[in-house]
Short mmCIF file of C-alpha atoms in Angstrom, two decimals:
data_model
loop_
_atom_site.label_atom_id
_atom_site.label_comp_id
_atom_site.label_asym_id
_atom_site.label_seq_id
_atom_site.Cartn_x
_atom_site.Cartn_y
_atom_site.Cartn_z
CA HIS A 1 37.87 -26.26 -8.56
CA GLU A 2 40.69 -26.30 -10.28
CA THR A 3 43.22 -25.37 -8.26
CA ALA A 4 42.08 -26.97 -5.90
CA GLU A 5 42.33 -30.06 -8.60
CA ALA A 6 45.71 -29.33 -9.37
CA ALA A 7 46.18 -28.62 -5.84
CA TRP A 8 44.71 -32.61 -5.05
CA ARG A 9 46.94 -33.75 -7.28
CA SER A 10 50.24 -33.22 -6.64
CA SER A 11 49.79 -33.71 -3.48
CA ARG A 12 48.98 -37.16 -4.06
CA THR A 13 46.40 -38.01 -1.49
CA ASP A 14 44.92 -41.21 -1.75
CA GLY A 15 41.14 -40.56 -0.49
CA VAL A 16 40.06 -37.28 -0.51
CA THR A 17 37.55 -36.36 -4.11
CA PHE A 18 36.39 -33.51 -5.17
CA LEU A 19 33.64 -32.57 -6.77
CA HIS A 20 31.89 -29.54 -8.61
CA GLY A 21 28.74 -28.46 -8.74
CA ASP A 22 25.87 -29.84 -6.30
CA ILE A 23 26.31 -32.49 -3.69
CA LEU A 24 22.77 -33.32 -3.58
CA ASP A 25 23.40 -34.64 -7.60
CA HIS A 26 25.69 -37.24 -6.08
CA PRO A 27 23.97 -39.06 -3.90
CA GLN A 28 27.39 -41.85 -4.26
CA VAL A 29 29.39 -39.36 -2.40
CA TYR A 30 27.76 -39.84 1.32
CA GLN A 31 28.08 -44.34 0.55
CA ASP A 32 32.19 -44.52 1.98
CA VAL A 33 32.63 -40.75 3.91
CA ARG A 34 34.38 -40.94 6.51
CA LEU A 35 34.50 -37.71 7.21
CA ALA A 36 33.13 -34.31 5.14
CA TYR A 37 33.66 -30.67 5.43
CA TRP A 38 31.01 -28.15 5.07
CA ASN A 39 31.41 -24.54 4.58
CA ASN A 40 27.71 -23.84 4.71
CA LEU A 41 27.61 -20.40 5.64
CA CYS A 42 25.54 -18.58 2.77
CA PHE A 43 23.35 -21.50 2.06
CA PRO A 44 19.64 -20.91 2.33
CA ALA A 45 17.44 -23.23 5.12
CA ASN A 46 16.59 -25.43 2.30
CA VAL A 47 19.43 -26.34 0.90
CA ALA A 48 21.04 -26.97 4.97
CA GLN A 49 18.11 -29.49 5.96
CA ALA A 50 18.57 -31.57 1.67
CA VAL A 51 21.53 -32.22 2.82
CA ALA A 52 21.99 -32.50 6.46
CA GLU A 53 18.76 -35.08 5.39
CA ARG A 54 21.03 -36.51 3.00
CA PHE A 55 23.67 -37.52 4.89
CA ALA A 56 22.19 -38.50 8.63
CA ASP A 57 19.87 -41.30 5.67
CA ALA A 58 23.07 -42.30 3.72
CA ALA A 59 26.61 -41.86 5.18
CA PRO A 60 27.63 -45.08 7.32
CA ALA A 61 27.58 -44.75 11.31
CA GLY A 62 30.36 -43.07 12.77
CA ALA A 63 30.59 -40.49 9.64
CA GLN A 64 31.45 -36.73 9.96
CA LEU A 65 29.85 -33.53 9.14
CA TRP A 66 32.00 -31.00 10.08
CA THR A 67 29.40 -27.42 9.34
CA LEU A 68 30.72 -24.11 10.32
CA ALA A 69 27.54 -23.23 10.66
CA ALA A 70 24.54 -25.48 12.85
CA LEU A 71 22.78 -27.73 10.79
CA PRO A 72 19.18 -27.80 11.19
CA GLU A 73 17.67 -30.74 13.61
CA VAL A 74 17.67 -34.37 12.01
CA PRO A 75 15.09 -36.57 13.85
CA GLY A 76 16.67 -39.74 14.33
CA GLY A 77 19.62 -38.53 11.76
CA LEU A 78 22.57 -36.19 13.19
CA ALA A 79 24.11 -35.74 16.96
CA GLN A 80 25.18 -31.94 16.86
CA VAL A 81 27.96 -31.38 19.11
CA GLY A 82 29.92 -28.19 19.18
CA ALA A 83 33.89 -26.84 19.10
CA GLY A 84 33.53 -24.38 21.33
CA VAL A 85 34.61 -21.72 18.50
CA HIS A 86 33.17 -18.48 17.68
CA LEU A 87 34.19 -16.92 14.14
CA GLU A 88 33.30 -13.28 13.55
CA MET A 89 32.68 -12.43 9.08
CA ASN A 90 32.81 -8.99 8.03
CA TRP A 91 29.05 -9.56 6.90
CA ARG A 92 27.26 -10.32 9.74
CA PRO A 93 27.63 -8.28 13.10
CA GLU A 94 27.72 -11.66 15.16
CA PRO A 95 28.93 -14.20 14.75
CA TYR A 96 28.26 -18.09 14.60
CA GLU A 97 28.43 -20.19 16.71
#
């Protein structure tokens, strides 16, 4: 976290925020988000479900949540679009899609 913040300060990138901790403890981040990236490969299904639901409920229309692994379906919520990229990981024999 500290290294990311130092790089961010040196680049003077406006509109980028780093948070340390559980995203579910920071519901305000969804209110004005336009684009978010989540490296969600190592999170259990219940966490993925909670984050997807929170994003669908609180993010403005048109906001995008980019992830490496597919998210669970959220009724009336997120539209999933695949990028068609297969990623090989050394801890998992089959690629994530």
